[in-house]
């Protein structure tokens, strides 16, 4: 399991444990699974997917270390 935390300037969008996370990296979409190598990547406009949920973003950053995934995003206005 991964510990996922997604934050935006407005609020904490999600915090909890998930099986996987798909993110729109600036070099292409990629999926983060348990025991993923440490990485920091910028994100482009797209969709963050986790446990069957989707979050539209305008951009941001993702950091992965020791099965902890931190995502800082600008969220698409509803």
mmCIF file of N, CA and C in Angstrom:
data_model
loop_
_atom_site.group_PDB
_atom_site.id
_atom_site.type_symbol
_atom_site.label_atom_id
_atom_site.label_comp_id
_atom_site.label_asym_id
_atom_site.label_seq_id
_atom_site.Cartn_x
_atom_site.Cartn_y
_atom_site.Cartn_z
ATOM 1 N N UNK A 1 0.839 -1.191 0.000
ATOM 2 C CA UNK A 1 0.000 0.000 0.000
ATOM 3 C C UNK A 1 0.880 1.249 0.000
ATOM 4 N N UNK A 2 0.314 2.306 -0.569
ATOM 5 C CA UNK A 2 0.979 3.602 -0.605
ATOM 6 C C UNK A 2 0.240 4.570 0.306
ATOM 7 N N UNK A 3 0.981 5.432 0.966
ATOM 8 C CA UNK A 3 0.367 6.531 1.715
ATOM 9 C C UNK A 3 0.333 7.723 0.767
ATOM 10 N N UNK A 4 -0.869 8.176 0.429
ATOM 11 C CA UNK A 4 -1.032 9.264 -0.539
ATOM 12 C C UNK A 4 -1.567 10.506 0.142
ATOM 13 N N UNK A 5 -0.953 11.636 -0.178
ATOM 14 C CA UNK A 5 -1.457 12.930 0.290
ATOM 15 C C UNK A 5 -1.459 13.879 -0.899
ATOM 16 N N UNK A 6 -2.634 14.427 -1.204
ATOM 17 C CA UNK A 6 -2.773 15.388 -2.294
ATOM 18 C C UNK A 6 -3.215 16.713 -1.681
ATOM 19 N N UNK A 7 -2.423 17.762 -1.898
ATOM 20 C CA UNK A 7 -2.761 19.076 -1.367
ATOM 21 C C UNK A 7 -2.823 20.106 -2.487
ATOM 22 N N UNK A 8 -3.718 21.080 -2.313
ATOM 23 C CA UNK A 8 -3.820 22.220 -3.222
ATOM 24 C C UNK A 8 -3.712 23.465 -2.353
ATOM 25 N N UNK A 9 -3.575 24.642 -2.958
ATOM 26 C CA UNK A 9 -3.518 25.866 -2.152
ATOM 27 C C UNK A 9 -4.767 26.066 -1.295
ATOM 28 N N UNK A 10 -5.890 25.509 -1.720
ATOM 29 C CA UNK A 10 -7.145 25.711 -1.008
ATOM 30 C C UNK A 10 -7.344 24.764 0.172
ATOM 31 N N UNK A 11 -6.900 23.487 0.030
ATOM 32 C CA UNK A 11 -7.194 22.488 1.065
ATOM 33 C C UNK A 11 -6.414 21.203 0.806
ATOM 34 N N UNK A 12 -6.553 20.262 1.752
ATOM 35 C CA UNK A 12 -6.064 18.907 1.534
ATOM 36 C C UNK A 12 -7.128 18.203 0.708
ATOM 37 N N UNK A 13 -6.772 17.780 -0.491
ATOM 38 C CA UNK A 13 -7.723 17.153 -1.406
ATOM 39 C C UNK A 13 -7.977 15.692 -1.044
ATOM 40 N N UNK A 14 -6.928 14.997 -0.576
ATOM 41 C CA UNK A 14 -7.072 13.587 -0.208
ATOM 42 C C UNK A 14 -5.894 13.176 0.656
ATOM 43 N N UNK A 15 -6.162 12.337 1.626
ATOM 44 C CA UNK A 15 -5.108 11.693 2.394
ATOM 45 C C UNK A 15 -5.594 10.300 2.776
ATOM 46 N N UNK A 16 -4.744 9.303 2.559
ATOM 47 C CA UNK A 16 -5.131 7.939 2.870
ATOM 48 C C UNK A 16 -4.237 6.938 2.169
ATOM 49 N N UNK A 17 -4.592 5.653 2.302
ATOM 50 C CA UNK A 17 -3.821 4.586 1.684
ATOM 51 C C UNK A 17 -4.485 4.142 0.386
ATOM 52 N N UNK A 18 -3.665 3.928 -0.636
ATOM 53 C CA UNK A 18 -4.160 3.519 -1.952
ATOM 54 C C UNK A 18 -3.258 2.416 -2.512
ATOM 55 N N UNK A 19 -3.777 1.699 -3.511
ATOM 56 C CA UNK A 19 -3.010 0.642 -4.180
ATOM 57 C C UNK A 19 -2.034 1.227 -5.205
ATOM 58 N N UNK A 20 -2.493 2.264 -5.942
ATOM 59 C CA UNK A 20 -1.658 2.860 -6.989
ATOM 60 C C UNK A 20 -2.140 4.277 -7.275
ATOM 61 N N UNK A 21 -1.280 5.047 -7.942
ATOM 62 C CA UNK A 21 -1.599 6.419 -8.328
ATOM 63 C C UNK A 21 -1.107 6.630 -9.751
ATOM 64 N N UNK A 22 -1.946 7.179 -10.612
ATOM 65 C CA UNK A 22 -1.538 7.545 -11.968
ATOM 66 C C UNK A 22 -1.509 9.062 -12.043
ATOM 67 N N UNK A 23 -0.419 9.603 -12.582
ATOM 68 C CA UNK A 23 -0.252 11.057 -12.650
ATOM 69 C C UNK A 23 0.166 11.494 -14.054
ATOM 70 N N UNK A 24 -0.197 12.730 -14.438
ATOM 71 C CA UNK A 24 0.185 13.265 -15.752
ATOM 72 C C UNK A 24 1.537 13.990 -15.702
ATOM 73 N N UNK A 25 2.623 13.242 -15.748
ATOM 74 C CA UNK A 25 3.955 13.846 -15.733
ATOM 75 C C UNK A 25 4.195 14.687 -16.983
ATOM 76 N N UNK A 26 5.087 15.647 -16.887
ATOM 77 C CA UNK A 26 5.364 16.508 -18.044
ATOM 78 C C UNK A 26 6.055 15.739 -19.170
ATOM 79 N N UNK A 27 6.651 14.587 -18.850
ATOM 80 C CA UNK A 27 7.274 13.740 -19.875
ATOM 81 C C UNK A 27 6.375 12.560 -20.246
ATOM 82 N N UNK A 28 5.130 12.588 -19.760
ATOM 83 C CA UNK A 28 4.186 11.515 -20.046
ATOM 84 C C UNK A 28 3.557 10.977 -18.777
ATOM 85 N N UNK A 29 2.415 10.338 -18.920
ATOM 86 C CA UNK A 29 1.717 9.771 -17.772
ATOM 87 C C UNK A 29 2.517 8.601 -17.201
ATOM 88 N N UNK A 30 2.455 8.436 -15.876
ATOM 89 C CA UNK A 30 3.083 7.260 -15.271
ATOM 90 C C UNK A 30 2.321 6.846 -14.025
ATOM 91 N N UNK A 31 2.542 5.574 -13.655
ATOM 92 C CA UNK A 31 1.837 4.988 -12.514
ATOM 93 C C UNK A 31 2.829 4.710 -11.394
ATOM 94 N N UNK A 32 2.406 4.984 -10.174
ATOM 95 C CA UNK A 32 3.227 4.744 -8.988
ATOM 96 C C UNK A 32 2.610 3.566 -8.235
ATOM 97 N N UNK A 33 3.421 2.544 -7.992
ATOM 98 C CA UNK A 33 2.988 1.361 -7.260
ATOM 99 C C UNK A 33 3.845 1.196 -6.007
ATOM 100 N N UNK A 34 3.479 0.258 -5.135
ATOM 101 C CA UNK A 34 4.255 -0.025 -3.932
ATOM 102 C C UNK A 34 5.709 -0.291 -4.288
ATOM 103 N N UNK A 35 6.626 0.230 -3.475
ATOM 104 C CA UNK A 35 8.072 0.092 -3.642
ATOM 105 C C UNK A 35 8.617 0.782 -4.891
ATOM 106 N N UNK A 36 7.923 1.830 -5.367
ATOM 107 C CA UNK A 36 8.425 2.635 -6.493
ATOM 108 C C UNK A 36 9.732 3.306 -6.077
ATOM 109 N N UNK A 37 10.624 3.462 -7.011
ATOM 110 C CA UNK A 37 11.889 4.162 -6.748
ATOM 111 C C UNK A 37 11.601 5.615 -6.358
ATOM 112 N N UNK A 38 12.443 6.203 -5.510
ATOM 113 C CA UNK A 38 12.254 7.613 -5.157
ATOM 114 C C UNK A 38 12.289 8.487 -6.406
ATOM 115 N N UNK A 39 11.385 9.458 -6.469
ATOM 116 C CA UNK A 39 11.301 10.325 -7.642
ATOM 117 C C UNK A 39 10.649 11.648 -7.251
ATOM 118 N N UNK A 40 11.047 12.688 -7.938
ATOM 119 C CA UNK A 40 10.357 13.981 -7.888
ATOM 120 C C UNK A 40 10.095 14.359 -9.333
ATOM 121 N N UNK A 41 8.846 14.719 -9.645
ATOM 122 C CA UNK A 41 8.496 15.032 -11.027
ATOM 123 C C UNK A 41 7.496 16.178 -11.065
ATOM 124 N N UNK A 42 7.593 16.989 -12.112
ATOM 125 C CA UNK A 42 6.577 18.016 -12.335
ATOM 126 C C UNK A 42 5.394 17.373 -13.051
ATOM 127 N N UNK A 43 4.218 17.947 -12.844
ATOM 128 C CA UNK A 43 2.994 17.436 -13.454
ATOM 129 C C UNK A 43 2.393 18.488 -14.366
ATOM 130 N N UNK A 44 1.771 18.033 -15.440
ATOM 131 C CA UNK A 44 1.093 18.946 -16.362
ATOM 132 C C UNK A 44 -0.416 18.808 -16.189
ATOM 133 N N UNK A 45 -1.151 19.614 -16.927
ATOM 134 C CA UNK A 45 -2.602 19.547 -16.890
ATOM 135 C C UNK A 45 -3.062 18.141 -17.257
ATOM 136 N N UNK A 46 -3.975 17.615 -16.464
ATOM 137 C CA UNK A 46 -4.461 16.264 -16.721
ATOM 138 C C UNK A 46 -5.259 15.740 -15.545
ATOM 139 N N UNK A 47 -5.222 14.423 -15.374
ATOM 140 C CA UNK A 47 -6.019 13.767 -14.339
ATOM 141 C C UNK A 47 -5.122 12.915 -13.448
ATOM 142 N N UNK A 48 -5.276 13.097 -12.125
ATOM 143 C CA UNK A 48 -4.647 12.210 -11.150
ATOM 144 C C UNK A 48 -5.679 11.145 -10.817
ATOM 145 N N UNK A 49 -5.306 9.868 -10.943
ATOM 146 C CA UNK A 49 -6.231 8.763 -10.675
ATOM 147 C C UNK A 49 -5.709 7.925 -9.513
ATOM 148 N N UNK A 50 -6.600 7.616 -8.554
ATOM 149 C CA UNK A 50 -6.236 6.784 -7.408
ATOM 150 C C UNK A 50 -7.491 6.102 -6.877
ATOM 151 N N UNK A 51 -7.402 4.805 -6.654
ATOM 152 C CA UNK A 51 -8.516 4.006 -6.101
ATOM 153 C C UNK A 51 -9.857 4.307 -6.758
ATOM 154 N N UNK A 52 -9.891 4.379 -8.079
ATOM 155 C CA UNK A 52 -11.140 4.609 -8.791
ATOM 156 C C UNK A 52 -11.627 6.047 -8.780
ATOM 157 N N UNK A 53 -10.871 6.954 -8.175
ATOM 158 C CA UNK A 53 -11.244 8.376 -8.135
ATOM 159 C C UNK A 53 -10.374 9.149 -9.109
ATOM 160 N N UNK A 54 -10.893 10.287 -9.550
ATOM 161 C CA UNK A 54 -10.147 11.143 -10.472
ATOM 162 C C UNK A 54 -10.172 12.581 -9.980
ATOM 163 N N UNK A 55 -9.042 13.272 -10.160
ATOM 164 C CA UNK A 55 -8.934 14.679 -9.785
ATOM 165 C C UNK A 55 -8.314 15.424 -10.967
ATOM 166 N N UNK A 56 -9.069 16.367 -11.545
ATOM 167 C CA UNK A 56 -8.559 17.188 -12.649
ATOM 168 C C UNK A 56 -7.615 18.234 -12.092
ATOM 169 N N UNK A 57 -6.408 18.305 -12.662
ATOM 170 C CA UNK A 57 -5.432 19.282 -12.193
ATOM 171 C C UNK A 57 -4.928 20.146 -13.350
ATOM 172 N N UNK A 58 -4.409 21.315 -12.989
ATOM 173 C CA UNK A 58 -3.807 22.219 -13.969
ATOM 174 C C UNK A 58 -2.290 22.065 -14.009
ATOM 175 N N UNK A 59 -1.732 21.422 -12.989
ATOM 176 C CA UNK A 59 -0.294 21.216 -12.904
ATOM 177 C C UNK A 59 0.114 21.035 -11.462
ATOM 178 N N UNK A 60 1.401 20.724 -11.247
ATOM 179 C CA UNK A 60 1.893 20.560 -9.888
ATOM 180 C C UNK A 60 3.157 19.736 -9.848
ATOM 181 N N UNK A 61 3.376 19.086 -8.696
ATOM 182 C CA UNK A 61 4.564 18.278 -8.469
ATOM 183 C C UNK A 61 4.192 17.023 -7.694
ATOM 184 N N UNK A 62 4.960 15.953 -7.898
ATOM 185 C CA UNK A 62 4.790 14.715 -7.138
ATOM 186 C C UNK A 62 6.155 14.294 -6.596
ATOM 187 N N UNK A 63 6.157 13.810 -5.358
ATOM 188 C CA UNK A 63 7.371 13.268 -4.743
ATOM 189 C C UNK A 63 7.034 11.901 -4.170
ATOM 190 N N UNK A 64 7.903 10.918 -4.436
ATOM 191 C CA UNK A 64 7.701 9.561 -3.944
ATOM 192 C C UNK A 64 8.949 9.153 -3.166
ATOM 193 N N UNK A 65 8.730 8.643 -1.942
ATOM 194 C CA UNK A 65 9.839 8.135 -1.147
ATOM 195 C C UNK A 65 9.300 7.168 -0.109
ATOM 196 N N UNK A 66 9.839 5.968 -0.063
ATOM 197 C CA UNK A 66 9.485 4.941 0.928
ATOM 198 C C UNK A 66 7.976 4.711 1.010
ATOM 199 N N UNK A 67 7.339 4.500 -0.130
ATOM 200 C CA UNK A 67 5.903 4.223 -0.236
ATOM 201 C C UNK A 67 5.020 5.371 0.254
ATOM 202 N N UNK A 68 5.575 6.575 0.304
ATOM 203 C CA UNK A 68 4.797 7.767 0.612
ATOM 204 C C UNK A 68 4.796 8.658 -0.625
ATOM 205 N N UNK A 69 3.598 9.018 -1.081
ATOM 206 C CA UNK A 69 3.435 9.833 -2.276
ATOM 207 C C UNK A 69 2.823 11.165 -1.868
ATOM 208 N N UNK A 70 3.539 12.248 -2.139
ATOM 209 C CA UNK A 70 3.043 13.594 -1.845
ATOM 210 C C UNK A 70 2.839 14.318 -3.163
ATOM 211 N N UNK A 71 1.623 14.834 -3.358
ATOM 212 C CA UNK A 71 1.299 15.538 -4.595
ATOM 213 C C UNK A 71 0.787 16.927 -4.231
ATOM 214 N N UNK A 72 1.415 17.936 -4.809
ATOM 215 C CA UNK A 72 1.003 19.331 -4.615
ATOM 216 C C UNK A 72 0.486 19.808 -5.971
ATOM 217 N N UNK A 73 -0.778 20.197 -6.005
ATOM 218 C CA UNK A 73 -1.414 20.500 -7.298
ATOM 219 C C UNK A 73 -2.213 21.795 -7.267
ATOM 220 N N UNK A 74 -2.423 22.322 -8.476
ATOM 221 C CA UNK A 74 -3.408 23.364 -8.686
ATOM 222 C C UNK A 74 -4.601 22.652 -9.298
ATOM 223 N N UNK A 75 -5.762 22.767 -8.632
ATOM 224 C CA UNK A 75 -6.935 22.006 -9.032
ATOM 225 C C UNK A 75 -7.764 22.772 -10.063
ATOM 226 N N UNK A 76 -8.278 22.031 -11.032
ATOM 227 C CA UNK A 76 -9.194 22.590 -12.048
ATOM 228 C C UNK A 76 -10.445 23.099 -11.335
ATOM 229 N N UNK A 77 -10.816 24.344 -11.568
ATOM 230 C CA UNK A 77 -12.015 24.906 -10.942
ATOM 231 C C UNK A 77 -13.254 24.154 -11.402
ATOM 232 N N UNK A 78 -14.174 23.938 -10.487
ATOM 233 C CA UNK A 78 -15.401 23.193 -10.808
ATOM 234 C C UNK A 78 -16.399 24.067 -11.523
#
